[in-house]
Tab-separated table of C-alpha atoms in Angstrom:
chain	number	residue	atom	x	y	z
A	708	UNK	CA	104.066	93.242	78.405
A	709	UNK	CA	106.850	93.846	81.241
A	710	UNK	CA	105.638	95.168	84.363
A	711	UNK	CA	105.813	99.415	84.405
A	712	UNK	CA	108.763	100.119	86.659
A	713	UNK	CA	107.842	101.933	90.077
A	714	UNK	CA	108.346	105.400	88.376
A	715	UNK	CA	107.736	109.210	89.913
A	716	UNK	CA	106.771	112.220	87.847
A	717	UNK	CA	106.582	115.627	89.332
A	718	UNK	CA	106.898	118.938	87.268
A	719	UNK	CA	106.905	122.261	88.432
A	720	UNK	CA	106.240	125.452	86.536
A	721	UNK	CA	108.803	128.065	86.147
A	722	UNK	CA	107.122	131.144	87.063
A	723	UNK	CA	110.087	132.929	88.868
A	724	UNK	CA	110.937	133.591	92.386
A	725	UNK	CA	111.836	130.142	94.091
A	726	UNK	CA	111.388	130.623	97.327
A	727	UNK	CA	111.150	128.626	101.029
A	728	UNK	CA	107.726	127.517	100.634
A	729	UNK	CA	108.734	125.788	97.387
A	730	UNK	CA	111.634	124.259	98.552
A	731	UNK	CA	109.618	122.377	101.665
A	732	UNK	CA	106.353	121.773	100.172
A	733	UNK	CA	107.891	120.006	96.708
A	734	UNK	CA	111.670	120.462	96.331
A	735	UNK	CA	112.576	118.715	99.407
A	736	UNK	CA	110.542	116.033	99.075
A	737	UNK	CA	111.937	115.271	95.125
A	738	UNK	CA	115.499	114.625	96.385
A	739	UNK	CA	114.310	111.909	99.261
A	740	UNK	CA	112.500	110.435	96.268
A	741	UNK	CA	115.246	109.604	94.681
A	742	UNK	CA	116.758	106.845	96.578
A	743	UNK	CA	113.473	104.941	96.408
A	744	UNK	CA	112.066	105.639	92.706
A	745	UNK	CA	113.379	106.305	89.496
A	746	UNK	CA	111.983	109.974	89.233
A	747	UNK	CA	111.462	112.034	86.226
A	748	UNK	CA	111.360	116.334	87.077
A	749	UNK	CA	109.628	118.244	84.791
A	750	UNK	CA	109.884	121.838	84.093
A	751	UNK	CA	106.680	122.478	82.877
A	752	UNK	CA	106.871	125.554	80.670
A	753	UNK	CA	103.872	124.398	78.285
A	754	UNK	CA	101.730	124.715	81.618
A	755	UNK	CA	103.131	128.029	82.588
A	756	UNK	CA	102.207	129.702	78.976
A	757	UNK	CA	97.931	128.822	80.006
A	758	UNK	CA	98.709	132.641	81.108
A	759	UNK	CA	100.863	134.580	79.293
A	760	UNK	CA	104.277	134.435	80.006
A	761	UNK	CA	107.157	137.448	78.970
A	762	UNK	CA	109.328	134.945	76.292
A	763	UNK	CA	111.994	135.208	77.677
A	764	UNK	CA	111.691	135.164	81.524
A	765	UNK	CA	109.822	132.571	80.498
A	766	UNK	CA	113.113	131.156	79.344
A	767	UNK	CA	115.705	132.873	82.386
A	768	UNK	CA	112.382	131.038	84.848
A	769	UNK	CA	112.776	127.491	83.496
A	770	UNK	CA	116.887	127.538	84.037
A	771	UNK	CA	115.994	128.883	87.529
A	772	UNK	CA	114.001	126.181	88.700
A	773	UNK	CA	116.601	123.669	86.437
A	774	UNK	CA	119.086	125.263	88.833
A	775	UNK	CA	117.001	124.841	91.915
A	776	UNK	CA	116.664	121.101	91.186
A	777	UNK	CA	120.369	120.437	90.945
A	778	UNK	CA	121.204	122.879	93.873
A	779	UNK	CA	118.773	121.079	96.313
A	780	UNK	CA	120.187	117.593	95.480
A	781	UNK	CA	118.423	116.354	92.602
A	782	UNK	CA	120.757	114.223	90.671
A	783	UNK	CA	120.170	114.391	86.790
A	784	UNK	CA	122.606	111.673	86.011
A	785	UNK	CA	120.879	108.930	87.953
A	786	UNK	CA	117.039	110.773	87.311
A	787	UNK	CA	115.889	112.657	84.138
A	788	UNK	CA	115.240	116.452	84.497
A	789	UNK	CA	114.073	118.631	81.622
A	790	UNK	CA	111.306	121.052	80.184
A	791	UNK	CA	108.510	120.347	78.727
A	792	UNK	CA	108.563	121.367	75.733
A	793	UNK	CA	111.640	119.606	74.281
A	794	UNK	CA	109.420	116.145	73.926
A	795	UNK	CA	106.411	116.919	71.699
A	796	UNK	CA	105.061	113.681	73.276
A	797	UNK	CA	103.543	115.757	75.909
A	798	UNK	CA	101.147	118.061	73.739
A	799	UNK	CA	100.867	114.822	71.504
A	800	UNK	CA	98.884	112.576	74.039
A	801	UNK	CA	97.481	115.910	75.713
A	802	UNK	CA	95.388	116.068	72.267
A	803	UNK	CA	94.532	112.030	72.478
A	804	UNK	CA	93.427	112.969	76.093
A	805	UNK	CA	91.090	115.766	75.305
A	806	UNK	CA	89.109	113.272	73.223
A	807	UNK	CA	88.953	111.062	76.220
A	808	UNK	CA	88.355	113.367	78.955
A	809	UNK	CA	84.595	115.022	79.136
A	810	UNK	CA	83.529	118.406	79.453
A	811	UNK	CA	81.826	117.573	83.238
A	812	UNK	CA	85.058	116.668	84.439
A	813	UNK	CA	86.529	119.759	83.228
A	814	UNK	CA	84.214	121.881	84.706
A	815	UNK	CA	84.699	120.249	88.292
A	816	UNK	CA	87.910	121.508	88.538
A	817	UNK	CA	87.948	123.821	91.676
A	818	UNK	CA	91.799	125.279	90.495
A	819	UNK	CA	90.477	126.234	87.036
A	820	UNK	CA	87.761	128.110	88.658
A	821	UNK	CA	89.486	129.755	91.172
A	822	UNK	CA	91.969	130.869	88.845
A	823	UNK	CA	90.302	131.894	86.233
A	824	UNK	CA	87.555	133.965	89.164
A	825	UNK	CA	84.760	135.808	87.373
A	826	UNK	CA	86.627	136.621	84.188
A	827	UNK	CA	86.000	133.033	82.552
A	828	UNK	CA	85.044	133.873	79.332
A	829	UNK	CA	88.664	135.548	78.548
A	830	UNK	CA	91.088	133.023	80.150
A	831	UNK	CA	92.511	130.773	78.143
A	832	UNK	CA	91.226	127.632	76.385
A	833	UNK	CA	94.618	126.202	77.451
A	834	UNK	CA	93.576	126.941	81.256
A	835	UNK	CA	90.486	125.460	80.825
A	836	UNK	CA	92.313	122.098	79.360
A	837	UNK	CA	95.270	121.958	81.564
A	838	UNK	CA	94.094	118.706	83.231
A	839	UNK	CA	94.607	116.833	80.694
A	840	UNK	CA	97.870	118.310	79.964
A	841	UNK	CA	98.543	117.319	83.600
A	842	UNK	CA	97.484	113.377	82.885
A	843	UNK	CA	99.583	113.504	79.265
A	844	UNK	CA	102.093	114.349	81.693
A	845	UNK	CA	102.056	111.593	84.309
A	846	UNK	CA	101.102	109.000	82.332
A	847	UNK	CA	103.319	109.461	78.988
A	848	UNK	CA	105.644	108.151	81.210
A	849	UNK	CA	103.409	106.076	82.843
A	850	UNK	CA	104.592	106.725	86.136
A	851	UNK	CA	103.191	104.518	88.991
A	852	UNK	CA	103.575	107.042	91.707
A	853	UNK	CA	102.871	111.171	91.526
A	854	UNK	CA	104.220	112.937	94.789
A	855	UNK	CA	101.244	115.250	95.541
A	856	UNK	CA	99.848	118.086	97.898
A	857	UNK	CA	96.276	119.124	98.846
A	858	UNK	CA	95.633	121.544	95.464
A	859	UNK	CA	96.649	118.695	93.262
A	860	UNK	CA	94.424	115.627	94.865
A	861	UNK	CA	91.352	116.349	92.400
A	862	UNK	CA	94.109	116.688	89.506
A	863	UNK	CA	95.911	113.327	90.190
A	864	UNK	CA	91.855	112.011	90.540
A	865	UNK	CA	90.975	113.312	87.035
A	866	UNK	CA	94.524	111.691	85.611
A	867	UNK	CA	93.129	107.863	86.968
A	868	UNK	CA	89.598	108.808	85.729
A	869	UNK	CA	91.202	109.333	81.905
A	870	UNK	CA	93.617	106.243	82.561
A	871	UNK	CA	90.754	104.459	83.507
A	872	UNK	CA	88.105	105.317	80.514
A	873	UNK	CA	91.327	104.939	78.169
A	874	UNK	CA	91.594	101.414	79.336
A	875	UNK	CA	88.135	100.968	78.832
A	876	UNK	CA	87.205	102.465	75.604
A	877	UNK	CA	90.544	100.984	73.709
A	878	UNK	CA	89.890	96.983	76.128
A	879	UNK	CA	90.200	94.908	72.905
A	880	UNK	CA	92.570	97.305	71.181
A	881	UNK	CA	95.156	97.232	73.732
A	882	UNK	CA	94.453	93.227	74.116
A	883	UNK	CA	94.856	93.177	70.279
A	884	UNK	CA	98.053	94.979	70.503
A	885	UNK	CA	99.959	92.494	72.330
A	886	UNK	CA	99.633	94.611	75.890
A	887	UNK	CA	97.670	93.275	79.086
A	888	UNK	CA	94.051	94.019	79.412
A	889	UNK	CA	95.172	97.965	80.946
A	890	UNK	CA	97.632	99.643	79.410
A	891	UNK	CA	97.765	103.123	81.403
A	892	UNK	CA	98.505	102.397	84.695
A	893	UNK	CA	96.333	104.005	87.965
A	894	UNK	CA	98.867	106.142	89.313
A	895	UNK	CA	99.074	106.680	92.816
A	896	UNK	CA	99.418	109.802	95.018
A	897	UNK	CA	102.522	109.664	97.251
A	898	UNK	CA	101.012	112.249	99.930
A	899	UNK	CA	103.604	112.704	102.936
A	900	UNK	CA	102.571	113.665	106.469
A	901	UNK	CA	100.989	116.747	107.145
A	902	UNK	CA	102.258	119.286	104.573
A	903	UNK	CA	104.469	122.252	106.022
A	904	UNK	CA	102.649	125.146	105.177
A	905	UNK	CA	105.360	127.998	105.106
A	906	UNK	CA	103.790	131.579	106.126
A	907	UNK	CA	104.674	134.882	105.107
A	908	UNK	CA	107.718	136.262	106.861
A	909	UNK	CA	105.561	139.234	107.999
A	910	UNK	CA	102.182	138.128	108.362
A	911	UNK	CA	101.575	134.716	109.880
A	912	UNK	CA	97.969	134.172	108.348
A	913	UNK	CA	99.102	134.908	104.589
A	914	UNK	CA	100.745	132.026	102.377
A	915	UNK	CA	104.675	132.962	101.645
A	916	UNK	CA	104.456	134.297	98.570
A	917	UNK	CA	106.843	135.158	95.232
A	918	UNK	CA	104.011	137.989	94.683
A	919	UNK	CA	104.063	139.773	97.640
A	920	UNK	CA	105.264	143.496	97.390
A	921	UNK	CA	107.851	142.551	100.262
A	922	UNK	CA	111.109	140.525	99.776
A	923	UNK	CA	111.427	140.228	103.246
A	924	UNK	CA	107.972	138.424	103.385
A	925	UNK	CA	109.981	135.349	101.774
A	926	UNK	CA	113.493	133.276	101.455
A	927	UNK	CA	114.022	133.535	98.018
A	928	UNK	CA	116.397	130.685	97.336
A	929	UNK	CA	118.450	132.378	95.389
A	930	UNK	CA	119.157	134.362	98.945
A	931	UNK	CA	122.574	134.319	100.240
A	932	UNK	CA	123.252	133.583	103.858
A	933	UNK	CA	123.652	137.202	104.891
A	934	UNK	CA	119.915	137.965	103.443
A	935	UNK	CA	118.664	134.900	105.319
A	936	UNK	CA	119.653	135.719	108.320
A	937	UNK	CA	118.884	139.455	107.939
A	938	UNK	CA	114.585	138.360	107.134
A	939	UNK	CA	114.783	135.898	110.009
A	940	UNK	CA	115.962	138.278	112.109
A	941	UNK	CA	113.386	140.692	111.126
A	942	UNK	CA	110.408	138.049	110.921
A	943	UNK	CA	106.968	139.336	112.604
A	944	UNK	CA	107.066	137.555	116.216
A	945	UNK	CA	105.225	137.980	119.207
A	946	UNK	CA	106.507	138.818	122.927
A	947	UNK	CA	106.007	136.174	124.737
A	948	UNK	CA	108.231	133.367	125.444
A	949	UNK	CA	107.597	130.117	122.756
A	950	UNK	CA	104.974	127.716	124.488
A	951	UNK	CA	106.359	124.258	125.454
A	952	UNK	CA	103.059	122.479	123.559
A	953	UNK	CA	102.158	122.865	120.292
A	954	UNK	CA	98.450	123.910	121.605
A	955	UNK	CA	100.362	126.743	122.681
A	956	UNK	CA	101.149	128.186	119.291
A	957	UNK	CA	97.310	127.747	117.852
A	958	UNK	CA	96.555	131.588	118.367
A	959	UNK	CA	100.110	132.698	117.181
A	960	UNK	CA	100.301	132.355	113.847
A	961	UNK	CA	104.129	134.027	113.637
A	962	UNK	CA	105.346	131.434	116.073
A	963	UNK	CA	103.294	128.826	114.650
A	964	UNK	CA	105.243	129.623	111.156
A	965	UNK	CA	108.693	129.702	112.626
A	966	UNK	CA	108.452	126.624	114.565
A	967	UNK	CA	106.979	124.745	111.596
A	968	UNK	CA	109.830	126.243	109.526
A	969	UNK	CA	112.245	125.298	112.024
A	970	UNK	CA	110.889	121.717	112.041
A	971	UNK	CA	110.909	120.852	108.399
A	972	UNK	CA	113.856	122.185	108.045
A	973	UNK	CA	115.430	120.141	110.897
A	974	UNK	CA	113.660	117.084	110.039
A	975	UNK	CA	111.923	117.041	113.213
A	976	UNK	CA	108.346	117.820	114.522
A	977	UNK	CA	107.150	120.930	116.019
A	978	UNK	CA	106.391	118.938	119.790
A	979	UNK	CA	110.286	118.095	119.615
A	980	UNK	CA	110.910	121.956	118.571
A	981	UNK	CA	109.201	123.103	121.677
A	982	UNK	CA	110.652	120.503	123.631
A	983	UNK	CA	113.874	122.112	123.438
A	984	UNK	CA	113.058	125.815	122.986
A	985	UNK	CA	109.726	125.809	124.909
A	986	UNK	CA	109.926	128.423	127.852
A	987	UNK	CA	112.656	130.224	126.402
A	988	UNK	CA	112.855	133.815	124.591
A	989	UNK	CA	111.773	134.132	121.186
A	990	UNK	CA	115.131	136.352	120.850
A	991	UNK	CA	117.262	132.706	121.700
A	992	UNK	CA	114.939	130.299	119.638
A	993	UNK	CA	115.193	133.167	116.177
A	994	UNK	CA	119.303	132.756	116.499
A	995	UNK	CA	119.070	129.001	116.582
A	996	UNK	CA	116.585	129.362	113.425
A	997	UNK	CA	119.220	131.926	111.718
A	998	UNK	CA	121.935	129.259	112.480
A	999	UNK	CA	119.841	125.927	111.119
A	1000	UNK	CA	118.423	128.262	107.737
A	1001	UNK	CA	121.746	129.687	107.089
A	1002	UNK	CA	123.423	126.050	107.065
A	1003	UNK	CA	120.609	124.752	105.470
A	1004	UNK	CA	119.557	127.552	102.175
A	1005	UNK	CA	122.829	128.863	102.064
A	1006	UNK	CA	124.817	126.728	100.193
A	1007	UNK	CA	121.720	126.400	98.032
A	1008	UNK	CA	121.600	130.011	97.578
A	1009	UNK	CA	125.347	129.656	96.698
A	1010	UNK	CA	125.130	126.802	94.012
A	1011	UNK	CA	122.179	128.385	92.042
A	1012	UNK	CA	124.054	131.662	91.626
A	1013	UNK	CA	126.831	129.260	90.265
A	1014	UNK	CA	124.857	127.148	88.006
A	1015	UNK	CA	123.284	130.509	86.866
A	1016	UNK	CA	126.312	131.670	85.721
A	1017	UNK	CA	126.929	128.834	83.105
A	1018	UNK	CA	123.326	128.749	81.181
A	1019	UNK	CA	124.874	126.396	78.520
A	1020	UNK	CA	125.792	123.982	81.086
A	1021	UNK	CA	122.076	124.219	82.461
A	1022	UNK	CA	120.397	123.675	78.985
A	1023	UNK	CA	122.680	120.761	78.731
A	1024	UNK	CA	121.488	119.259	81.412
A	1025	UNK	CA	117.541	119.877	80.147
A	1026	UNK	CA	118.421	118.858	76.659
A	1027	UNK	CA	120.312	115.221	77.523
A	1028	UNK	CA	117.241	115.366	79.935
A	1029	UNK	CA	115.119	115.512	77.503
A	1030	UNK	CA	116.545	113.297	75.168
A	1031	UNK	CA	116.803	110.271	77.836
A	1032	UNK	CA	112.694	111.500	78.502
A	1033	UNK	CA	112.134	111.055	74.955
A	1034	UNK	CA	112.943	107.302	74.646
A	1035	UNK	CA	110.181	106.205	76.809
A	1036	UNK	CA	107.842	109.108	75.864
A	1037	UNK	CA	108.420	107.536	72.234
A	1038	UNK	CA	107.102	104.173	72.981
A	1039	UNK	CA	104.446	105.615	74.862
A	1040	UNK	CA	102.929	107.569	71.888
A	1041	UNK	CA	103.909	104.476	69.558
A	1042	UNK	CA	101.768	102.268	71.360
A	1043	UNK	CA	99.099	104.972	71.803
A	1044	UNK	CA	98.793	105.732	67.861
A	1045	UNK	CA	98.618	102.099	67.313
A	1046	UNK	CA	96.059	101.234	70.289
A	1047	UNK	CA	93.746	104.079	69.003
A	1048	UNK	CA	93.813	102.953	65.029
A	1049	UNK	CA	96.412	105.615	63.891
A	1050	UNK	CA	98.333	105.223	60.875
A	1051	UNK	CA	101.733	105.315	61.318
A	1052	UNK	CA	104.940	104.750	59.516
């Protein structure tokens, strides 16, 4: 069997309201990607429906992040982007999976139980099994690599744990089937430097959020540069001038936030930040932010209102997506059926 290219798969769900935190802690890091992998985006709108979704901002959600992709730099000519649901593959192998996967490894999942809190007994089954809709995922594909942050580590774990009994269960099987001794591969978790976690706009302890009650908590990326500029502006600071080591900014959490923001977006670190603007008024360092975010978002902001405009030209791009997706998720489930003992014509 040819060796399994060195392939990334990332999906994110489309549950509305891009926003800055999105675009540093995944989005970003997709289009660097590129020039090293070959990379296959996901939209993953079977995931977002574990809690019901309104049909069709379910739909208007999944162009959004579509045009989010393509905005940001993600190129779908060279790389495959597309949803879900257009290659049946996905729920296909999910099932396969479920038979492999165990209940105690279900129940270990920490997201799963913080999500579905006290009320367990009425979330969905589909919340429950997600996991292993998040392994049918990576490994239909079988991608080698799986760009990853701190809430999906035990995820990515549970993915190499089914890959792993797969390989096991099914030895002589996949032997017998002309393959090497595995056939899933043990995919690996490309985890970048410390993550940049982006703050609320007006409270430096909360997570930016698409939920919160206030827009100007958040850069939605839809934003245009005038509505950037405006929530910088108005960001919760403190009064006193930014520290010149990053020690300094340990008991400011607002300061903390807009360096860090400042920093990923400049492709720098927070000690060079404060190397320059360390000493100085808040008041100068904000207008150099306003500058760098403006020249950074806004043409973003720009290009997703465009792409929004022309939803046939987005589900174009998701449906030759798809259909480039759906040659190797094909083979994939091919070799699956006939590795398990499954009839097939």
């Amino acid at each position: 069997m040819a060796a399994v290219a060195e392939r990334v798969f990332s999906g994110v769900q489309p549950t509305g309201n891009l926003h800055l935190g999105n675009y540093l802690g995944a989005i970003k890091r997709f289009v660097s990607l590129q020039d090293s992998y070959e990379c296959i985006y996901c939209v993953v709108d079977m995931h977002a429906i574990t809690v019901w979704q309104d049909p069709a901002e379910l739909k208007r959600h999944t162009r959004e992040v579509t045009a989010a992709f393509i905005a940001c730099g993600i190129d779908p000519k060279r790389h495959i982007v597309f949803n879900q649901s257009q290659v049946s593959g996905h729920a296909e192998l999910a099932w396969i999976f479920n038979c492999v996967a165990r209940m105690g490894w279900m129940n270990r999942m920490t997201q799963f139980k913080e999500k579905a809190g006290k009320d367990r007994e009425n979330v969905s089954l589909g919340l429950f099994a997600y996991p292993s809709l998040m392994a049918a995922d990576i490994l239909l594909y079988r991608a080698t690599h799986v760009p990853v942050g701190e809430d999906q580590k035990q995820h990515l774990e549970l993915t190499r744990d089914i890959a792993q009994k797969f390989n096991v269960d099914f030895g002589p099987s996949i032997v017998a089937n002309g393959h090497n001794d595995t056939f899933f591969p043990m995919t690996e978790p490309l985890i970048a430097g410390p993550a940049t976690r982006v703050m609320s706009l007006r409270d430096g302890a909360k997570k930016m959020s698409k939920s919160d009650a206030s827009d100007n908590s958040r850069i939605n990326l839809t934003d245009d540069a005038d509505t950037i500029a405006a929530k910088i502006r108005k960001a919760k600071t403190d009064p006193e001038p930014l520290p010149s080591e990053e020690e300094g900014l340990k008991a400011r959490p607002e300061a903390d936030n807009l360096v860090g923001i400042y920093a990923a977006l400049n492709d720098t670190t927070k000690q060079a930040v404060l190397g320059e603007y360390g000493g100085g008024q808040f008041s100068t360092f904000k207008m150099a932010l306003v500058d760098l975010a403006v020249a950074k978002l806004g043409p973003i902001g720009e290009e997703m209102q465009r792409l929004m405009g022309d939803v046939s030209a987005i589900d174009a791009i998701l449906s030759e997506g798809a259909d480039r997706a759906r040659v190797i998720a094909d083979k994939t489930i091919r070799d699956v059926k006939d590795i398990v003992g499954m009839v097939r014509g």
